[in-house]
mmCIF file of C-alpha atoms in Angstrom:
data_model
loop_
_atom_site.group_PDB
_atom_site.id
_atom_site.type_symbol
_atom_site.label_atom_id
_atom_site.label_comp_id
_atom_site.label_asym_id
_atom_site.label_seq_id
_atom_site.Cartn_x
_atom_site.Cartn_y
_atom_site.Cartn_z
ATOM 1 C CA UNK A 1 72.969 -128.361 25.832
ATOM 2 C CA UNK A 2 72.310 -124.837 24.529
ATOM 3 C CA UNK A 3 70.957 -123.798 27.879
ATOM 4 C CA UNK A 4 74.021 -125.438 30.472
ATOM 5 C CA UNK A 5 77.322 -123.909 27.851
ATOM 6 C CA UNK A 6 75.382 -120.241 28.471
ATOM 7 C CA UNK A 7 75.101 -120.387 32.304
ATOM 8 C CA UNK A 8 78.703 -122.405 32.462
ATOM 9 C CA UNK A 9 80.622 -119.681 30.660
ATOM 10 C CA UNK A 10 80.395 -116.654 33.028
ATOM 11 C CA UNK A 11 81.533 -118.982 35.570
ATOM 12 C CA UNK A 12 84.705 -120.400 33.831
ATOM 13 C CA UNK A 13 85.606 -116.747 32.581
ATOM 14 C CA UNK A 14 84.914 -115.826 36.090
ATOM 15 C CA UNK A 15 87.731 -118.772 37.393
ATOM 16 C CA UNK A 16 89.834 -117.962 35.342
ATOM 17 C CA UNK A 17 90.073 -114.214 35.246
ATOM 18 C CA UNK A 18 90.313 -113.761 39.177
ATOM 19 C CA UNK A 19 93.612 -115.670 39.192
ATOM 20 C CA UNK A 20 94.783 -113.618 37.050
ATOM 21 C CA UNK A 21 93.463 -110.515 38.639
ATOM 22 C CA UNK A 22 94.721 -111.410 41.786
ATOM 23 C CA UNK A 23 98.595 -112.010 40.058
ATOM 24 C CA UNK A 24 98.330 -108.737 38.562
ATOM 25 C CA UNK A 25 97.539 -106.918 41.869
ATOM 26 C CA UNK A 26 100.261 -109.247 43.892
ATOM 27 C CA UNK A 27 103.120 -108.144 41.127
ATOM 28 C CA UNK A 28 101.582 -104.502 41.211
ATOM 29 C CA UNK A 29 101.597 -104.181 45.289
ATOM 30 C CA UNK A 30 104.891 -106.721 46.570
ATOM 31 C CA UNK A 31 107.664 -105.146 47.903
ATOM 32 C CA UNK A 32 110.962 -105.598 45.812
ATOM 33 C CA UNK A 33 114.232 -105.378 48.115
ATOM 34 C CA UNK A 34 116.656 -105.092 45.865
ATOM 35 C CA UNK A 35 115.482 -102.159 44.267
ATOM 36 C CA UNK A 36 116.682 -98.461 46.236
ATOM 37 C CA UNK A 37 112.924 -97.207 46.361
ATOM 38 C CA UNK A 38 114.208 -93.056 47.624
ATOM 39 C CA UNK A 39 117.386 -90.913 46.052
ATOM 40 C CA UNK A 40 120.293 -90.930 47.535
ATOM 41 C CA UNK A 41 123.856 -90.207 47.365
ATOM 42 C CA UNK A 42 126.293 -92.205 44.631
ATOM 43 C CA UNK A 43 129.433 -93.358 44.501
ATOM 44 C CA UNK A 44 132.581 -93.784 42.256
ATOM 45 C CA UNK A 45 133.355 -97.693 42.879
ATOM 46 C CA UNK A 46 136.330 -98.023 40.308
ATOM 47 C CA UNK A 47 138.447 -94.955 42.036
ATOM 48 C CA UNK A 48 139.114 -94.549 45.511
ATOM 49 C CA UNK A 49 137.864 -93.071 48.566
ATOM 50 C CA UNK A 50 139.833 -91.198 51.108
ATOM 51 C CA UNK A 51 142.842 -93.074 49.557
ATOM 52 C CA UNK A 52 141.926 -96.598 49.697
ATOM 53 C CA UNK A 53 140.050 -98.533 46.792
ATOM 54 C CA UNK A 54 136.704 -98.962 47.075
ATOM 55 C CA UNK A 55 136.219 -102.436 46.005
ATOM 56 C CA UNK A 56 139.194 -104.861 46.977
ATOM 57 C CA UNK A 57 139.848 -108.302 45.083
ATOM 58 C CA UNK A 58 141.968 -110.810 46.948
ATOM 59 C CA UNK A 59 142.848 -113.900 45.432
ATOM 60 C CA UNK A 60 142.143 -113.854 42.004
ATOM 61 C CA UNK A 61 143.318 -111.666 39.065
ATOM 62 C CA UNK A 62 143.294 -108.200 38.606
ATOM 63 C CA UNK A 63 143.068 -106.041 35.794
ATOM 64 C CA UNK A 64 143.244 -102.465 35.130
ATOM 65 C CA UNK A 65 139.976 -100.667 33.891
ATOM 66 C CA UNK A 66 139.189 -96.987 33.547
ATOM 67 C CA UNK A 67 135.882 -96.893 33.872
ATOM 68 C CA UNK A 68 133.263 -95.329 30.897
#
């Protein structure tokens, strides 16, 4: 009994850490597209633009903010 557990270990560690290793590398390495990934320019979305709002709400309420 002694004999099989030792030579049976390495191979359940083994089946069970390569899973895991393989998760870890997927997470690491997959692209995420809804992240922006390079700089680039920003903008004000509760003012306006050229002298129209940036974001428009039709049909539902509207309040008033001023921003942070």
């Amino acid at each position: 009994m002694g004999v099989s557990f030792r030579l049976r270990r390495p191979r359940v560690l083994l089946l069970c850490v390569l899973p895991v290793l393989a998760l870890i590398l997927v997470a690491a390495l997959a692209p995420l597209p809804f992240t922006v990934a390079q700089p680039g320019t920003t903008a004000n979305v509760l003012g306006s633009d050229k002298g129209q709002k940036v974001i428009t709400i039709s049909g539902a309420p509207q309040r008033r903010t001023s921003g942070q």
